[in-house]
Coordinates of C-alpha atoms in Angstrom, one line a residue:
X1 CA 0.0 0.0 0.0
X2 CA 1.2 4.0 -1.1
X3 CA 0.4 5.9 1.7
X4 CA 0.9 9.9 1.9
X5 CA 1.8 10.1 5.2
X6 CA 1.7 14.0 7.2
X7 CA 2.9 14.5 10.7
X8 CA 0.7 17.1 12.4
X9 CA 2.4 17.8 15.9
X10 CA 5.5 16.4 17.8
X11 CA 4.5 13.1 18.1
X12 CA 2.9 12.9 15.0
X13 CA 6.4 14.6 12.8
X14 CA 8.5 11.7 15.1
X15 CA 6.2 8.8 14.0
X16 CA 6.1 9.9 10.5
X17 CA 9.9 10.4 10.9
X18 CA 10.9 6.7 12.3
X19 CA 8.0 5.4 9.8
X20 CA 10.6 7.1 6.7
X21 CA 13.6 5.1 8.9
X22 CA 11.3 1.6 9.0
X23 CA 11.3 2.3 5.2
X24 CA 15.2 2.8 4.5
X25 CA 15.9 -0.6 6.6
X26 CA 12.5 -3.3 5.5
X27 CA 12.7 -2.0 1.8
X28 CA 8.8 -1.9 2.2
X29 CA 8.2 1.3 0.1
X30 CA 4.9 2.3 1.9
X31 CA 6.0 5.7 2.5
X32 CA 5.4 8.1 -0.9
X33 CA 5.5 11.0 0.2
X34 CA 5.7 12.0 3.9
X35 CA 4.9 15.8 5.2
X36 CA 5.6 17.2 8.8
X37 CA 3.8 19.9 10.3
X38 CA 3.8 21.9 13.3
X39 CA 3.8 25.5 15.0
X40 CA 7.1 24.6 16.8
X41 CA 10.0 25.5 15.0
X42 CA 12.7 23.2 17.2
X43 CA 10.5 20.2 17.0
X44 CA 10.5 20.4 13.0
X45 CA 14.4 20.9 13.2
X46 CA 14.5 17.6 15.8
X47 CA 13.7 15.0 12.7
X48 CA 16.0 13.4 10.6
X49 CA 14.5 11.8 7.7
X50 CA 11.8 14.1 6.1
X51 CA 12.8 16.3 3.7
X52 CA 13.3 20.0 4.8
X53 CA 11.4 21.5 1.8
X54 CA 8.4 18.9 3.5
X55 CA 8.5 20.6 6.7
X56 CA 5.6 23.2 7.2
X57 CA 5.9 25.8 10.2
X58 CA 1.9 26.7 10.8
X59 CA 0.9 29.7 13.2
X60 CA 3.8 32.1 12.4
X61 CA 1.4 35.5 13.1
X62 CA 0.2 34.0 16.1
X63 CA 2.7 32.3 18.0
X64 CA 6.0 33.1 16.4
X65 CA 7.5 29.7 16.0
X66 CA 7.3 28.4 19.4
X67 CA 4.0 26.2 19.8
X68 CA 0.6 26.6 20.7
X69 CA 1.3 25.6 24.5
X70 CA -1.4 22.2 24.5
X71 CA -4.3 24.9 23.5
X72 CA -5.3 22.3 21.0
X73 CA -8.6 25.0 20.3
X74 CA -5.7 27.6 18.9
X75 CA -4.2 24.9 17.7
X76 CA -7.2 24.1 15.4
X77 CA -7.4 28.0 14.6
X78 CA -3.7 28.2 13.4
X79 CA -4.5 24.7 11.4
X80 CA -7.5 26.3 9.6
X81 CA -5.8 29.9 9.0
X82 CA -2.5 28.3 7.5
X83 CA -4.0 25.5 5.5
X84 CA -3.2 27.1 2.1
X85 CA 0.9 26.5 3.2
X86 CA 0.0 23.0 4.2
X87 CA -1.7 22.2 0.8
X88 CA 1.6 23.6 -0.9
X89 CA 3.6 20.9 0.5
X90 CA 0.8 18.3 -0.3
X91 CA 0.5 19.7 -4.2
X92 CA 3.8 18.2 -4.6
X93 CA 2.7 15.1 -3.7
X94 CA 1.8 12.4 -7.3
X95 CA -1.5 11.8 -5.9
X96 CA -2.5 9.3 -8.5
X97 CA 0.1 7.1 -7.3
X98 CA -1.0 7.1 -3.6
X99 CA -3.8 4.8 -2.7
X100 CA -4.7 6.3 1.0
X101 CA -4.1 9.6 3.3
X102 CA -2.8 8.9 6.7
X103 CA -2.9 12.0 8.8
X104 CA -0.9 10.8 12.0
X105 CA -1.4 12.7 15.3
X106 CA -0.8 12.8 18.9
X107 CA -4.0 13.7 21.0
X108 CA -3.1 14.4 24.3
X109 CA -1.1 18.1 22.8
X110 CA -1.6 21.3 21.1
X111 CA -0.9 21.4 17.6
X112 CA -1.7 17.6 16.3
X113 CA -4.5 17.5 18.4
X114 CA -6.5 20.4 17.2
X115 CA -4.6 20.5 13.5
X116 CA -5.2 16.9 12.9
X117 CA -9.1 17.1 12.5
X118 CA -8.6 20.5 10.5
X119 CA -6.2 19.2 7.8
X120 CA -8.5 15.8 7.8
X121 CA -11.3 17.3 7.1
X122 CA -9.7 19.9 3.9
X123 CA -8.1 16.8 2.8
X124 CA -11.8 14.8 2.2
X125 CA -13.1 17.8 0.8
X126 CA -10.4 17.8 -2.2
X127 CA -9.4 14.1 -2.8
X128 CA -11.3 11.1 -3.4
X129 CA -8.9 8.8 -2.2
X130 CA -9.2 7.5 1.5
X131 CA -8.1 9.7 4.5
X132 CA -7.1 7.3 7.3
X133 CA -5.9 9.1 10.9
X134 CA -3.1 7.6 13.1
X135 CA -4.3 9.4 16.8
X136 CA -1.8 8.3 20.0
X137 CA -3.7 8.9 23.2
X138 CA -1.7 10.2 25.8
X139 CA -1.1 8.3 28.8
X140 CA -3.4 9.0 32.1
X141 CA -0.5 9.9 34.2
X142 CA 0.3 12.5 31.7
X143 CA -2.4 14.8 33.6
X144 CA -5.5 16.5 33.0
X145 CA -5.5 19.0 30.2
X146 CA -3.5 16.4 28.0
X147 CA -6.7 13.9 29.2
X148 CA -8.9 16.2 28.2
X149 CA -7.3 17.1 24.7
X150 CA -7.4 13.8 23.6
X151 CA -11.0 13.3 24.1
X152 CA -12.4 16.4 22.5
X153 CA -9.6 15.4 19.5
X154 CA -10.6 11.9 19.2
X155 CA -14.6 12.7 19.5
X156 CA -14.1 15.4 16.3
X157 CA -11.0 13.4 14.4
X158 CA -13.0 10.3 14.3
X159 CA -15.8 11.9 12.5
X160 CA -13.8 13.6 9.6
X161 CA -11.5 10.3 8.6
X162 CA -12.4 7.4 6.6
X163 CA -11.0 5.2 9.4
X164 CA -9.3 5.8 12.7
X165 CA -6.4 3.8 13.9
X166 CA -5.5 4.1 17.7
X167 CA -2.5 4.1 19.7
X168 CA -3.0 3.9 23.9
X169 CA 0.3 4.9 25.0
X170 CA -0.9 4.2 28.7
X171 CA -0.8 0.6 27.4
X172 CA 3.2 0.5 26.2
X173 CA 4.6 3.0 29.0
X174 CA 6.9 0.7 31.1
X175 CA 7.9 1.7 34.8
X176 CA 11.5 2.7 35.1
X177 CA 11.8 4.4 31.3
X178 CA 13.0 8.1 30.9
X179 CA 10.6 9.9 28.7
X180 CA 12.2 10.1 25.9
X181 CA 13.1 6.4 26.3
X182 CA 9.2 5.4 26.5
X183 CA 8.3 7.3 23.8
X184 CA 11.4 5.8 20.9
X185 CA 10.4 2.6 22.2
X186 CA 6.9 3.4 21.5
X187 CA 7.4 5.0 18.2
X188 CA 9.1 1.8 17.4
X189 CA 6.2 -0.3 18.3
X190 CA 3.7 1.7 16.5
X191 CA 5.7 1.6 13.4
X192 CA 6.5 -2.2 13.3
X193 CA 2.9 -3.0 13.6
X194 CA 1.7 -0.8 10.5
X195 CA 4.4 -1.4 8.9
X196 CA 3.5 -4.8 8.5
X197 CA -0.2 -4.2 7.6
X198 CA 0.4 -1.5 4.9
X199 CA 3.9 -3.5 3.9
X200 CA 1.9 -6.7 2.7
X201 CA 1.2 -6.9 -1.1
X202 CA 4.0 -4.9 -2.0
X203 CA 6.3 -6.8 -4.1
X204 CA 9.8 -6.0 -5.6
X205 CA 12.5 -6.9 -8.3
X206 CA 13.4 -10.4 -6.6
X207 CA 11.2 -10.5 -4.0
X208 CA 8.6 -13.7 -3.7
X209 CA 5.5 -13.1 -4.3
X210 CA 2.6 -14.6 -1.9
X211 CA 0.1 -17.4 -2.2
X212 CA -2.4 -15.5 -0.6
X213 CA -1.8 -11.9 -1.8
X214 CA -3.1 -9.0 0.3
X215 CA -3.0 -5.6 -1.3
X216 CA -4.3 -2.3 -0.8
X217 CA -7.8 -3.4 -1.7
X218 CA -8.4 -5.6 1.0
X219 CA -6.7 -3.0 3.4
X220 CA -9.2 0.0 2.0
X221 CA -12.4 -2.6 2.4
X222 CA -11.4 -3.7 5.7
X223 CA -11.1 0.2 7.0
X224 CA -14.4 1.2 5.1
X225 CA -17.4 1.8 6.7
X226 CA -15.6 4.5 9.4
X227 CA -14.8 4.2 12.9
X228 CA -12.1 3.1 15.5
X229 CA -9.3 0.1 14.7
X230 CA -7.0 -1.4 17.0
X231 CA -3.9 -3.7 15.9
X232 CA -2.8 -7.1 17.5
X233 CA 1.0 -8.3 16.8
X234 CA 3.1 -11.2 17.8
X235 CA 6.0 -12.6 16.7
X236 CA 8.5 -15.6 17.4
X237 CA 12.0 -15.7 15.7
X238 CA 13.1 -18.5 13.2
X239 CA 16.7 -19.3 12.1
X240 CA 17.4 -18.5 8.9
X241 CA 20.7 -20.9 8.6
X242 CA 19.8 -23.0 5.5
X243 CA 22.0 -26.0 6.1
X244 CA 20.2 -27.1 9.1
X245 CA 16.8 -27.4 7.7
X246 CA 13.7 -25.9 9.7
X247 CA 15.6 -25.9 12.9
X248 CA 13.9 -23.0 15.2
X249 CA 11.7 -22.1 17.6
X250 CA 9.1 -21.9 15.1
X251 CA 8.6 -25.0 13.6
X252 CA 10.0 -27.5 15.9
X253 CA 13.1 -29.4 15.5
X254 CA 12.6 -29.9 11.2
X255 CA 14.7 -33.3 10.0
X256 CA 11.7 -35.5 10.0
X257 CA 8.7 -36.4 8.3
X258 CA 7.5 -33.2 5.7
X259 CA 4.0 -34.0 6.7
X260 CA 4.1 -33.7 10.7
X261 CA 6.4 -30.3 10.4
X262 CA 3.8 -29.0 8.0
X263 CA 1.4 -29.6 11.3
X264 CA 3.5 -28.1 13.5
X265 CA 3.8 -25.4 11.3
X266 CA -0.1 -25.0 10.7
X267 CA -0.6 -25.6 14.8
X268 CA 2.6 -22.7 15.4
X269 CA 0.6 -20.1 13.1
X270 CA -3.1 -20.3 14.6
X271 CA -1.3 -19.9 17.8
X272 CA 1.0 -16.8 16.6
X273 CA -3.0 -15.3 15.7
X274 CA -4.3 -16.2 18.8
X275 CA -1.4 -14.4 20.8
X276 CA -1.7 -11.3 18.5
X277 CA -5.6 -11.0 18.7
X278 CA -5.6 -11.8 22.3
X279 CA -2.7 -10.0 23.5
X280 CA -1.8 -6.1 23.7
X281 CA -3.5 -4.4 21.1
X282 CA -2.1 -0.5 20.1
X283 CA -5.8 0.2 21.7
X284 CA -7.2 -2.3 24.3
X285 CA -10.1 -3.6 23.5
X286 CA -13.2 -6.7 23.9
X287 CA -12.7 -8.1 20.0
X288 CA -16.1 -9.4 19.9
X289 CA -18.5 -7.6 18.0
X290 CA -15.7 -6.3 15.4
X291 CA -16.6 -5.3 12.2
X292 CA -14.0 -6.4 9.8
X293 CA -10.8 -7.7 10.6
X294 CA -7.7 -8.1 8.4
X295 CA -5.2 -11.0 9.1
X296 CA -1.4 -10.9 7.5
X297 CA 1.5 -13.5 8.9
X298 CA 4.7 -12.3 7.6
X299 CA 7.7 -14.1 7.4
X300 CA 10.1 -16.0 5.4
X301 CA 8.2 -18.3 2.6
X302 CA 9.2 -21.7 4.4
X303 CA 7.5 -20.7 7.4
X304 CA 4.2 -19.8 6.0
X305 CA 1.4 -22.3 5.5
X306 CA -1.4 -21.7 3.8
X307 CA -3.5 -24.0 6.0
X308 CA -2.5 -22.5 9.0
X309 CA -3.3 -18.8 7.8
X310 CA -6.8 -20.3 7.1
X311 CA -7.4 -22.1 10.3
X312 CA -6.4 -18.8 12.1
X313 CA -8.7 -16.5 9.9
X314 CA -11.7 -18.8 10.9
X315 CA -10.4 -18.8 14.5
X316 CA -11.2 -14.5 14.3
X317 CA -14.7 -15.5 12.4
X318 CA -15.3 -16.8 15.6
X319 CA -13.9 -15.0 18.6
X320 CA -15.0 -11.6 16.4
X321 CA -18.3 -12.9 14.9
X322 CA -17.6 -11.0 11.9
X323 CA -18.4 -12.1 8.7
X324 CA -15.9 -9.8 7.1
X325 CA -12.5 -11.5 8.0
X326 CA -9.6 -11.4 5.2
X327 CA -6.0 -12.9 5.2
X328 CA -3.2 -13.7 3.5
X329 CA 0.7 -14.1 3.4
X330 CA 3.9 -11.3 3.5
X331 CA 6.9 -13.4 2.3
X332 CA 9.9 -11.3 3.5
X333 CA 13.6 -12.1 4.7
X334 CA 13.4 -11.5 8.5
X335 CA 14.7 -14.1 10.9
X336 CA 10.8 -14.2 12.4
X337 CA 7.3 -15.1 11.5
X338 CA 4.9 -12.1 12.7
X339 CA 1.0 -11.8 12.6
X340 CA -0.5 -9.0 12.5
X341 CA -4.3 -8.1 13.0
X342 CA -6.3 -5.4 12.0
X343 CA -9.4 -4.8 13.9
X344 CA -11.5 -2.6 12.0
X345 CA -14.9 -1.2 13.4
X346 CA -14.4 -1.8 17.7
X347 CA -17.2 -0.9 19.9
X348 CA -16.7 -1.8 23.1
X349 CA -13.6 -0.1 24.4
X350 CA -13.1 0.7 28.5
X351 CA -10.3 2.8 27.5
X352 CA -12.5 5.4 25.4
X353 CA -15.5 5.9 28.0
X354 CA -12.5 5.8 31.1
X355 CA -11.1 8.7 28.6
X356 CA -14.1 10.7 28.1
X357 CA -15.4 10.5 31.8
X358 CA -12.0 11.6 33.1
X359 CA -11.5 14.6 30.1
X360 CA -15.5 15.7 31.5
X361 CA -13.6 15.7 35.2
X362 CA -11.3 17.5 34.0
X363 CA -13.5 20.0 32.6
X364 CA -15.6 20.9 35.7
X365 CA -12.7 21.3 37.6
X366 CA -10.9 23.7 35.4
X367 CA -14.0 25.8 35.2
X368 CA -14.6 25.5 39.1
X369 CA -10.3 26.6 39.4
X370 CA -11.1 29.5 37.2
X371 CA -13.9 30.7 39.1
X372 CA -12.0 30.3 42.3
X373 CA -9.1 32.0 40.8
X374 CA -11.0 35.3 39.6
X375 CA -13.4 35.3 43.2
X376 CA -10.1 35.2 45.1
X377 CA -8.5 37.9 43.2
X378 CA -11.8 40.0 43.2
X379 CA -11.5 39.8 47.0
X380 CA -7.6 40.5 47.0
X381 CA -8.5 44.1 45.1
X382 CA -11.4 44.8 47.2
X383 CA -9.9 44.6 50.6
X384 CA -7.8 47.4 49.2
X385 CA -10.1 49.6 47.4
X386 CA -11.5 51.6 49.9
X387 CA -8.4 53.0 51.9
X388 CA -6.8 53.5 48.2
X389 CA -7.0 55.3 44.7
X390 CA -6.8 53.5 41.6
X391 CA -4.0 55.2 39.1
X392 CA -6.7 55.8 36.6

C-alpha cells in the first residue's frame, strides 16, 4: 500500500519520521511521500528523515514559531488559518500514485491535536482517495489538560476520517523508562505494527510473491465503513541458517517427516493469531462484535502455511463474529514469523468511556479553578479599594 503520510504535531512529525527510517531498513516502500507539520519550529528541526522542503511551520502571526502551548482550540485555529501552506507541500505530492491519506497525530497536545481534524477534514473535501488518521492517546498519568485534549480530538478526528487507527500509550509505557526512552520505544512499536499491515502486497524486483496476496484493496475494504481500529501483533524468531533445515523455535526441531512439520507449522501459526488478537493491542479492547478484521502472517516463505493462515482466519470468524474477515501471506527475509491483525470497526472499548469521563472531570474542575481563581482575586483588590485610589 502507497500511503501519503503528514505528521501534524511532535509526536505525530516523530512517527512519520521513524516510519521514513522503518522504510530505508524493510525495503517496504509504503511511504510516498511523507509531510511534517507543526507550530514549533525546534521540533520540525529535531527530525531526521523528512525532507526540509516537506516541513511546514503553521501559526507564524500567532505564536511566532514556538508552539501553541497544549491549546489544542488555537491549535485548530492556526491549522484552519495556515491551510493554504499545508496544501503547498501536499501539491507536490503524485497523488494518482498514492492509494490512501494517513494523517498521523498525537491527541493528548496542542498542535496535532487540534490541527489533525482541521487538515483531515480539507483533505476529504479535495481528494477522493481514503483519509485514514493515526491518533496516540496520551497516557493517564500524563495529567488532565493532555486527558482532556485527547477526548475532545478523538470525539471530532473520528468523525472527519475514513477510518481511525488508535495508539494507547498508557498501554506500552513501562515503569523505570525516561521519557524520551518510553516514547522511541513506543514509536518503534507503532511503526513495526503498521508497517507490517500497509507493507503486505507490496512486491519488488526479486522479492517472492505470496500465495495468498493481500493488497491495498483488501486493506481499503477492511477500513471502510468508518470508525475506531486497533492492531494485535506477535512474533517468534526463526533461524534462517539454511543448512540445518527448519531448525527454530518456530517449527520444531525440522529433519523429519514433511507432513508432521507441515502440522507443526499450521498448529505454530493459529497460535501466533491467537497471541496477537488476544494479547496487547495498540488500543485495548473486547474483540467481539468487530466489524471487519484483516489478518497478515509475515515471514520467510518456508514458514508460512497456507493452512494454517486459514485455520487462524476462521479462529477471528469466531472470537469476532464477523463475517468480514480477510487474510493472507507477507513473504519477507526477516529471521521471524509475525502476525499481524487489523481490527477494523471496535465498539466496546473501556479505554475510550474511562477517557471521556475523566477529560468531563477534567472540565468541571478547570472551570470551578477559574472561578475560584477570579473570586479570590476580586476579594484581593477589594480589601484594598477603599483606603486607596486606583492610578486611573
Amino acid at each position: 500500500m502507497k500511503l501519503a503520510m503528514i505528521g501534524f504535531g511532535q509526536a505525530g512529525g516523530k512517527i512519520v519520521d521513524r516510519f521514513l527510517d522503518y522504510d530505508d531498513r524493510t525495503g517496504s516502500g509504503i511511504v510516498r511521500a511523507a509531510i511534517a507539520v507543526n507550530s514549533a519550529k525546534a521540533d520540525l528541526m529535531g527530525l531526521e528523515n523528512i525532507p526540509q522542503e516537506n516541513r511546514v511551520l503553521i501559526g507564524q502571526a500567532r505564536v511566532k514559531g514556538h508552539g501553541v502551548g497544549a491549546d489544542n482550540e488555537l491549535g485548530a485555529e492556526v491549522a484552519e488559518e495556515d491551510i493554504d501552506e499545508v496544501q503547498n507541500a501536499i501539491d507536490a505530492i503524485p497523488t494518482h500514485e498514492v492509494d490512501a491519506f494517513l494523517v498521523v497525530a498525537g491527541m493528548g497536545g496542542g498542535t496535532g491535536s487540534g490541527g489533525a481534524p482541521v487538515l483531515a477534514k480539507h483533505l476529504k473535501r479535495i481528494y477522493t482517495i481514503p483519509v485514514y488518521g493515526l491518533g496516540v492517546l496520551p497516557g493517564t498519568d500524563e495529567g488532565g489538560i493532555y486527558t482532556l485534549n485527547a477526548a475532545r480530538s478523538f470525539q471530532t478526528f473520528v468523525r472527519e476520517v475514513d477510518n481511525l487507527m488508535v495508539f494507547d500509550n498508557d498501554s506500552w509505557r513501562q515503569t523505570g523508562e525516561s521519557v524520551e526512552g518510553g516514547y522511541e520505544q513506543i514509536n518503534e512499536e507503532i511503526v513495526r505494527r503498521f508497517g507490517i499491515l500497509f507493507g503486505a502486497g507490496e512486491v519488488g524486483d526479486g522479492q517472492e510473491v505470496a500465495e495468498s496476496v493481500v493488497d491495498s484493496s483488501e486493506i481499503i475494504n477492511t477500513l471502510s465503513g468508518g470508525g475506531v481500529s486497533t492492531v494485535g501483533f506477535a512474533s517468534e524468531e526463526v533461524d534462517m541458517n539454511t543448512g540445518g533445515g527448519l531448525l527454530s523455535r518456530f517449527t520444531g526441531d525440522g529433519g523429519g517427516d514433511d507432513n508432521l512439520d507441515a502440522a507443526n507449522t499450521t498448529n505454530r501459526i493459529t497460535s501466533l493469531v491467537r497471541k496477537a488478537a488476544l494479547g496487547r493491542l495498540t488500543l485495548p479492547c473486547e474483540i467481539e462484535g468487530t466489524e471487519r478484521a484483516l489478518l497478515v502472517l509475515a515471514g520467510p516463505s518456508e514458514y508460512l502455511n497456507r493452512k494454517g493462515i486459514e485455520r487462524g482466519r476462521k479462529w477471528l470468524e469466531e472470537e469476532t463474529g464477523s463475517m468480514e474477515v480477510r487474510g493472507g501471506d507477507y513473504p519477507r527475509e526477516e529471521p521471524e514469523v509475525a502476525a499481524a491483525i487489523l481490527l477494523s470497526g471496535v465498539t466496546n472499548v473501556p479505554r475510550i468511556k474511562r477517557l471521556q469521563q475523566v477529560a468531563i472531570e477534567a472540565q468541571d474542575n478547570i472551570d470551578d479553578i477559574q472561578q475560584e481563581s477570579e473570586e479570590n482575586l476580586e476579594e484581593l483588590v477589594e480589601d484594598d479599594e477603599d483606603e486607596l485610589e486606583p492610578l486611573f
